[in-house]
CSV table of C-alpha atoms in Angstrom, one decimal:
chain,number,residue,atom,x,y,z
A,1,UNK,CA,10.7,191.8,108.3
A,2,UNK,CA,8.7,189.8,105.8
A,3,UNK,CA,6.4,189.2,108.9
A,4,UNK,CA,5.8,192.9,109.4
A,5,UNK,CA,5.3,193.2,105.5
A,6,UNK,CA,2.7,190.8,105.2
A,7,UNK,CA,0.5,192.0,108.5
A,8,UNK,CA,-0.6,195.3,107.1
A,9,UNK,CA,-1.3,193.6,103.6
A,10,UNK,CA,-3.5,191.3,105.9
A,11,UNK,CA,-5.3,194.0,107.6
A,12,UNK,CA,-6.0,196.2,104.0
A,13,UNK,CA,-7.4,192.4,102.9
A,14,UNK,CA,-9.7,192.5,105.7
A,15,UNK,CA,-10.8,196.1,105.6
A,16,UNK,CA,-11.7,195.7,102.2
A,17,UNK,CA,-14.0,192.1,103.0
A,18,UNK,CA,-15.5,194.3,105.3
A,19,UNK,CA,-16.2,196.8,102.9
A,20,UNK,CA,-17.5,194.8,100.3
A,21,UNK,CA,-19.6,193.2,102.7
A,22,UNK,CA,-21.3,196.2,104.0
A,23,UNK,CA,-21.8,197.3,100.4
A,24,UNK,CA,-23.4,194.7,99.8
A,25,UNK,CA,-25.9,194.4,102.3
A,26,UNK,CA,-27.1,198.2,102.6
A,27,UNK,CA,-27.4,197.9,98.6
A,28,UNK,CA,-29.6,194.8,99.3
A,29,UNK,CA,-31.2,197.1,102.2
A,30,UNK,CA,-32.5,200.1,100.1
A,31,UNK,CA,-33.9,198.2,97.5
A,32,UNK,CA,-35.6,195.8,99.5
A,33,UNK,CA,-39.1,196.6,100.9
A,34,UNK,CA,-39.1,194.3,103.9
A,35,UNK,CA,-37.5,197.0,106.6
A,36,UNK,CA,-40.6,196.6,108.6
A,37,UNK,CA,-43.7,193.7,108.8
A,38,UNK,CA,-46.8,193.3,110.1
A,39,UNK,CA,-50.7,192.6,109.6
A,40,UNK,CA,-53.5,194.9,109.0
A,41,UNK,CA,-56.5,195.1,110.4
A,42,UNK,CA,-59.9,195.2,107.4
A,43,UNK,CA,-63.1,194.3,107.0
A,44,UNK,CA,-64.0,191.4,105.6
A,45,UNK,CA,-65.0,191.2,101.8
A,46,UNK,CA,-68.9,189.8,101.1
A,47,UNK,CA,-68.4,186.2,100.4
A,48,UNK,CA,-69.1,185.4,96.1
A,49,UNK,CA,-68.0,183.1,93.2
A,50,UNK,CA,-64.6,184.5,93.6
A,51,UNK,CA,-64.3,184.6,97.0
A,52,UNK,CA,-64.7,181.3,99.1
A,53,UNK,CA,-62.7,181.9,102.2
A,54,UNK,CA,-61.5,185.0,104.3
A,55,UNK,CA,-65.3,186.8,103.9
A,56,UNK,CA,-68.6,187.4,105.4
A,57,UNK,CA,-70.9,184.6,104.3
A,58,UNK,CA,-74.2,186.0,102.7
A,59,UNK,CA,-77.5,183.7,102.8
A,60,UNK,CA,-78.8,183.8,99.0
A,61,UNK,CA,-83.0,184.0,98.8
A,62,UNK,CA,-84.6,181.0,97.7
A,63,UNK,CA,-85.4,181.1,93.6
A,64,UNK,CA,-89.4,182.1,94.5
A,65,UNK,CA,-88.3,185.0,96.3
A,66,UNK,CA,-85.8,186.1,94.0
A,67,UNK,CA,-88.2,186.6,91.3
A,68,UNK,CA,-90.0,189.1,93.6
A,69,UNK,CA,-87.7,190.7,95.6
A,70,UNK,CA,-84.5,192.9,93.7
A,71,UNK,CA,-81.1,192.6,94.7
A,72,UNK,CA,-81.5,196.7,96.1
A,73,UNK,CA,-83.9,195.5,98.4
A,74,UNK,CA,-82.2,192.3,99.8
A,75,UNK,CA,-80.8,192.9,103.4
A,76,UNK,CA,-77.9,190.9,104.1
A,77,UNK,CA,-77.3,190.0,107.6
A,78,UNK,CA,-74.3,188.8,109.2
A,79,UNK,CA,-73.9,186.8,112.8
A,80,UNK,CA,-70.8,187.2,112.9
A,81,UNK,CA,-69.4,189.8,115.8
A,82,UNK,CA,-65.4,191.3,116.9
A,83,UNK,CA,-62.5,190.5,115.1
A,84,UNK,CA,-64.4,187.6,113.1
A,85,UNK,CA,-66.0,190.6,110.9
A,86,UNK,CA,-62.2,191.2,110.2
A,87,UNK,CA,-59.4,189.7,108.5
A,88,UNK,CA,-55.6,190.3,109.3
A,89,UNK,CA,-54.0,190.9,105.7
A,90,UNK,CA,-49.9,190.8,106.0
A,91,UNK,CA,-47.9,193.9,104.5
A,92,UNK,CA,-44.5,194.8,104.5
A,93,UNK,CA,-42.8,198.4,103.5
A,94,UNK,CA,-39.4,199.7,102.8
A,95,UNK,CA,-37.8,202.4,101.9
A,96,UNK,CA,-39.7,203.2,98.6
A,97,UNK,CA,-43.0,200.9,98.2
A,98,UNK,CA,-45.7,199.5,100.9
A,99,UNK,CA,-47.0,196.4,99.4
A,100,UNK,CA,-49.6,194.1,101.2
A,101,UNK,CA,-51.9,191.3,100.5
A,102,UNK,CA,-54.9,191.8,98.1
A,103,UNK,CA,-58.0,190.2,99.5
A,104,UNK,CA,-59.9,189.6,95.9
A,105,UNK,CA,-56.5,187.7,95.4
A,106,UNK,CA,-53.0,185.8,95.3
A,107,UNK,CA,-51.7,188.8,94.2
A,108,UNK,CA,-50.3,192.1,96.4
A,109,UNK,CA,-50.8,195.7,96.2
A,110,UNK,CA,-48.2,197.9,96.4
A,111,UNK,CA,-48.4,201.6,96.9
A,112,UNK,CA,-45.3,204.3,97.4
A,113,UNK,CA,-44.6,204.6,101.1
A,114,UNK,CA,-43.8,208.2,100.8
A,115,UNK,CA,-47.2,208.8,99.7
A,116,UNK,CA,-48.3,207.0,102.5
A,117,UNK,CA,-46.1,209.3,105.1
A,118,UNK,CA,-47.7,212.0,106.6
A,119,UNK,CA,-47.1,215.7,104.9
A,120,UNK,CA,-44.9,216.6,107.8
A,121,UNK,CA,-42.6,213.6,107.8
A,122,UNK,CA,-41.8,213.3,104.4
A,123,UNK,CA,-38.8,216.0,104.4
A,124,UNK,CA,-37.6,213.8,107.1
A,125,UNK,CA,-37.9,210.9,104.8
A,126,UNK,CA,-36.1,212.2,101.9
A,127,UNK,CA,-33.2,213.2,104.0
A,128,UNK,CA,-33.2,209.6,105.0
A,129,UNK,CA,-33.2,208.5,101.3
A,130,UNK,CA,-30.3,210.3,100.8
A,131,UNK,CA,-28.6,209.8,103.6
A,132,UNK,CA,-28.6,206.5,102.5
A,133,UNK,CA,-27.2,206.6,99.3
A,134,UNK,CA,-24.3,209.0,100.3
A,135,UNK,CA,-23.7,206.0,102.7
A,136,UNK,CA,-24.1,203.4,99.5
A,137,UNK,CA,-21.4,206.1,97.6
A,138,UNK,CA,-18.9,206.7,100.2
A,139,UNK,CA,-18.3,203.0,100.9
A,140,UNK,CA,-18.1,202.4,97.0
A,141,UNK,CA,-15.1,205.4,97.2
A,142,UNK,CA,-13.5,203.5,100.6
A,143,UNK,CA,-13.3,200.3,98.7
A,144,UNK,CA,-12.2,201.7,95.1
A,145,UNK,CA,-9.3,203.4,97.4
A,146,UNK,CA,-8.4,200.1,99.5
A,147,UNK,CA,-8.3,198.1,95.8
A,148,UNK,CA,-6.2,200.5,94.8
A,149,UNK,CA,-3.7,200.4,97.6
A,150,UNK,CA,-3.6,196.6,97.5
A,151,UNK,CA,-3.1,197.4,93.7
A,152,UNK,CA,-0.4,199.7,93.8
A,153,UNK,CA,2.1,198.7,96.5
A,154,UNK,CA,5.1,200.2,94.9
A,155,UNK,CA,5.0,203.8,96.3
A,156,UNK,CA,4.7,203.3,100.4
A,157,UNK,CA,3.7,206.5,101.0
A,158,UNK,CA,0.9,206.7,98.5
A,159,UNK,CA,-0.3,203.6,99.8
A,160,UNK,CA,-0.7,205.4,103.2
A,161,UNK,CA,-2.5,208.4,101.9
A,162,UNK,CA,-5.1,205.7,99.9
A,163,UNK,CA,-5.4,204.1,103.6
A,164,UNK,CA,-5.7,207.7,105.1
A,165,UNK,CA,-8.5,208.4,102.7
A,166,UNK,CA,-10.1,205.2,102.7
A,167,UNK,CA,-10.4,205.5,106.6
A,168,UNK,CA,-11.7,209.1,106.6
A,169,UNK,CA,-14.2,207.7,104.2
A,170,UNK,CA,-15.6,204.7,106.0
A,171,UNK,CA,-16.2,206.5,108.9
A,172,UNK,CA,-18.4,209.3,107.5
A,173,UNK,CA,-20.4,206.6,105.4
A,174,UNK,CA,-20.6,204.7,108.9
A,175,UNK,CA,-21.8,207.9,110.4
A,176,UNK,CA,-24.5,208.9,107.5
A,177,UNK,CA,-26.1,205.2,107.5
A,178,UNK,CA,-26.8,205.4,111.0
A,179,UNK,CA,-28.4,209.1,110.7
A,180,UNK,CA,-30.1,207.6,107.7
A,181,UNK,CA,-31.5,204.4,109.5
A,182,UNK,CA,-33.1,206.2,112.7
A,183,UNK,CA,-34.5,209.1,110.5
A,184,UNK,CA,-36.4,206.1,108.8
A,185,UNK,CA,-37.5,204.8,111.8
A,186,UNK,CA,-39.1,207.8,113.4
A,187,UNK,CA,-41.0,208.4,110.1
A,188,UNK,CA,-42.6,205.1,110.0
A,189,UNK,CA,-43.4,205.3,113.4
A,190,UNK,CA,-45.1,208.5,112.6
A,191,UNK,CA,-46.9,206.9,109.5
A,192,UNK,CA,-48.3,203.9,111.8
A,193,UNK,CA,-49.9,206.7,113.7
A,194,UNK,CA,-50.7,209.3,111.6
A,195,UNK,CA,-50.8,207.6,108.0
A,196,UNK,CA,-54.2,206.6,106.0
A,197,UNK,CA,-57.0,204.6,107.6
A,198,UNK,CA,-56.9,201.6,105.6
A,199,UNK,CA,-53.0,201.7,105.9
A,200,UNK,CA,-52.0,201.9,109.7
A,201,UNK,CA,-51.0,198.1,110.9
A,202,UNK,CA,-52.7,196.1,113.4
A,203,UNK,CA,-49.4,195.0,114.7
A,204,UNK,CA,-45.9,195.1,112.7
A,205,UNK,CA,-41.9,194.1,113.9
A,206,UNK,CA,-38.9,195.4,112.0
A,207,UNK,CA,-37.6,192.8,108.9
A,208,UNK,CA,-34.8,190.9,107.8
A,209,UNK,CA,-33.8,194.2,105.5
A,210,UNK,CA,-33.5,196.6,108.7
A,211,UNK,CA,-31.9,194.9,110.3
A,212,UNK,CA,-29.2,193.9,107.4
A,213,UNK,CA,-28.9,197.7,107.0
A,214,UNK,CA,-27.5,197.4,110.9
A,215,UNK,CA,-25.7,194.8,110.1
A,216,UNK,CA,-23.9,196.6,107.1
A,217,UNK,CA,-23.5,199.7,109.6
A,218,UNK,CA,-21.7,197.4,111.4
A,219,UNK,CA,-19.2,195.8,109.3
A,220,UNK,CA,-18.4,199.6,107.5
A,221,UNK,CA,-17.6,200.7,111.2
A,222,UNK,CA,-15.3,197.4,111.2
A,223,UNK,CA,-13.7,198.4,108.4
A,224,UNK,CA,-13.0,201.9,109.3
A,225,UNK,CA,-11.4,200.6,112.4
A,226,UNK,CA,-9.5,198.0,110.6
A,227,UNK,CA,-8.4,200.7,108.1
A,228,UNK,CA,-7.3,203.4,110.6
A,229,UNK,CA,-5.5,200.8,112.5
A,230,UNK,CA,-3.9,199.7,109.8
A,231,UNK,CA,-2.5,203.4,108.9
A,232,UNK,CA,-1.5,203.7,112.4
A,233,UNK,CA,0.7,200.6,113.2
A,234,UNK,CA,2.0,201.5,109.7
A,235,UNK,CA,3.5,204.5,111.2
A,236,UNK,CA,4.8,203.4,114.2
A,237,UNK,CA,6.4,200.8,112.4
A,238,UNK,CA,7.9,203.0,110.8
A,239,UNK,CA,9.6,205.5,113.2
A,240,UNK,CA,10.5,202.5,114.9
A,241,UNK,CA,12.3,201.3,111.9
A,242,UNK,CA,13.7,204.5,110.9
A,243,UNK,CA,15.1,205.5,114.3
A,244,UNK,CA,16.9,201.8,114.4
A,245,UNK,CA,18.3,202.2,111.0
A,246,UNK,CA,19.9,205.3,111.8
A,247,UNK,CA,21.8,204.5,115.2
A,248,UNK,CA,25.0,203.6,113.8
A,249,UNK,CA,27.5,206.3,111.9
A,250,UNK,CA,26.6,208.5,109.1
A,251,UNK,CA,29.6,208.5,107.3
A,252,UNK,CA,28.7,207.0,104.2
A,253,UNK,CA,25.6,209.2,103.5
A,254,UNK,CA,25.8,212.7,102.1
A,255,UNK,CA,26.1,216.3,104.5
A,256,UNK,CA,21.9,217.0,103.8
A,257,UNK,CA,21.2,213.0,104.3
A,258,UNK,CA,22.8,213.3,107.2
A,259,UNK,CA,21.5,216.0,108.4
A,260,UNK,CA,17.9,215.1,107.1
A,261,UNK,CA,18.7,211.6,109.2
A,262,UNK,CA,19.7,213.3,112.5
A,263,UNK,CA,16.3,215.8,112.3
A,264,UNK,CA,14.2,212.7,112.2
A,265,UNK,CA,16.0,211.0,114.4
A,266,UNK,CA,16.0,213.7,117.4
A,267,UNK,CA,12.1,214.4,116.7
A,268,UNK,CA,11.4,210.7,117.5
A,269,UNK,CA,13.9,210.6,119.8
A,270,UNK,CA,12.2,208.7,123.5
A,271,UNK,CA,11.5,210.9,126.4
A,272,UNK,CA,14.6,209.1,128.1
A,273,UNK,CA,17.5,210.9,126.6
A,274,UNK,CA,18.2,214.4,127.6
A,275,UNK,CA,16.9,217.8,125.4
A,276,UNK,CA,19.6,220.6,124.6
A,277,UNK,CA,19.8,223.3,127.6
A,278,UNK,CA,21.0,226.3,127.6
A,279,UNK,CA,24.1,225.3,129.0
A,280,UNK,CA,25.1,223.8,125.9
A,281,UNK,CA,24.6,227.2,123.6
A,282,UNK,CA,27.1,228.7,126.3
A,283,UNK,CA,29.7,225.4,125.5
A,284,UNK,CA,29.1,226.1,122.2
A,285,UNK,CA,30.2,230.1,122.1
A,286,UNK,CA,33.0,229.6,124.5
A,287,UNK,CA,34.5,227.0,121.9
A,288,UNK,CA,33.9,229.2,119.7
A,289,UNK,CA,35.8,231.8,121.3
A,290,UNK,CA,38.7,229.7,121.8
A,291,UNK,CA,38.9,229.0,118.3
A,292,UNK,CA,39.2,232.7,116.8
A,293,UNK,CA,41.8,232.6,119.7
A,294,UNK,CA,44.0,229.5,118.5
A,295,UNK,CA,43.7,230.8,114.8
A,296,UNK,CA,45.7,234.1,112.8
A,297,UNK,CA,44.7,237.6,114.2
A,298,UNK,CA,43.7,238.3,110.4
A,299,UNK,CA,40.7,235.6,110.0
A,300,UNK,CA,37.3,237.2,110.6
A,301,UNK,CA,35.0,236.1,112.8
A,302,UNK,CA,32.0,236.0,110.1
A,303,UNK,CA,34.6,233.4,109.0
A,304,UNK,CA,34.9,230.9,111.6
A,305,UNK,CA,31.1,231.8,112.7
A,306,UNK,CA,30.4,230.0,109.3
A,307,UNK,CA,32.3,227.5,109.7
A,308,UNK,CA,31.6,226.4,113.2
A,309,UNK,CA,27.9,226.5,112.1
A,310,UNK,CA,28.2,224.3,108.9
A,311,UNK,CA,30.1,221.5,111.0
A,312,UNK,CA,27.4,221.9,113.7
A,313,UNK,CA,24.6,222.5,111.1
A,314,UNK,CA,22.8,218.9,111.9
């Protein structure tokens, strides 16, 4: 018994790991701006005292001529032909900013990525947005119910409801997080094709924070599993239990325990053992003819109706 005690305290443990765990990662998900990667294609930058590397080299005129000839005038020429006229800046986006490398220096520029997003797709990108944070929300309500279940293990059948809830609740976050993660990969899809010119990547893959955000999908659907699986062995356990408690006699339990016990006992009775037929309600009325019979010609029938019902009441 203290076996079967400790098993579904074990499985509310890991359910709530599981939670935690995916909490944690689609937190670190949404604020994160590495869902997707990649490199852009832009010109290069004319090459000056701030910028050595990564440009288009420009042949400066001798001193002579540059008294003469103004810096309107000067043509600059460059040898340099297909993607060397180009250089291939990194950039990586989430949900909320688009930041990639600044050519002029160490430092990145960051723009909002639903200003980026075509008209069009940004509805689709705020549902996304908040798809995602009811999924953040539910699974902060599934875990605040599994704490308090491990918490409050006095009542058993509170507990049950709390796992009941808990369950319900993981699975709809499970089931808004992955709405909310392919909503946001159709719009950036979109965006690649349809966004601004000096945006659209040359090539891009998906980053480490998308594909934690699948990962936390994962472990909430875990958890919901692990939760409802809990609640359900928790049950049979306990018609199991209930039905072998009950076997013996009833003697030493009060008339409406007893009858309470029987009820339960014939609803989870097992398919084996045979149902009341109609043969038994006509037993039942020729007995209770033959008791008016056997007793005093004065005693009603209402009488011994009433009685015969409150013996066989269970």
């Amino acid at each position: 018994m203290e076996l079967l005690k400790g098993l579904p305290l074990r499985r509310t443990f890991l359910a709530v790991i599981l939670n935690l765990l995916a909490l944690t990662l689609s937190t670190t998900a949404l604020l994160g701006s590495y869902w997707c990667t990649g490199t852009q294609k832009v010109p290069k930058p004319l090459c000056g005292k701030s910028k050595a590397s990564q440009c288009v080299g420009v042949p400066m005129p001798s001193d002579a001529d540059a008294s003469n000839v103004s810096s309107e005038d000067t043509v600059h020429y460059s040898w340099e032909t297909g993607d060397d006229r180009f250089a291939f800046r990194y950039f990586h986006t989430g949900m909320w900013l688009s930041c990639e490398e600044s050519m002029e220096g160490p430092e990145e520029k960051c723009r909002s990525f639903i200003e980026l997003s075509p008209p069009a797709e940004r509805g689709i990108l705020w549902l996304s947005l908040g798809s995602e944070m009811l999924y953040i929300s539910l699974l902060l309500i599934s875990f605040i119910l599994l704490m308090v279940e491990i918490l409050h293990t006095g009542n058993p059948v509170c507990g049950m409801k709390l796992n009941a809830f808990a369950a319900v609740s993981s699975v709809l976050s499970g089931l808004l997080g992955m709405v909310a993660h392919m909503m946001y990969t159709q719009v950036f899809q979109a965006t690649v094709n349809l966004g601004p010119e000096d945006w659209r990547p040359h090539t891009w893959d998906y980053g480490w924070a998308f594909y934690m955000a699948w990962a936390s999908f994962t472990c909430c659907m875990a958890s919901a599993v692990t939760t409802l699986n809990t609640y359900t062995k928790t049950i049979l356990e306990f018609k199991r239990n209930h039905i072998k408690g009950y076997d013996g006699t009833l003697k030493d339990h009060p008339q409406h325990h007893q009858c309470f016990i029987q009820q339960i006992s014939s609803y989870y009775e097992p398919k084996g053992k045979v149902f009341h037929s109609v043969s038994e309600g006509v037993d039942f009325y020729t007995d209770l003819q033959q008791k008016i019979l056997q007793r005093e010609p004065e005693l009603d029938l209402d009488e011994v109706l009433g009685q015969t019902i409150g013996e066989d009441r269970c």
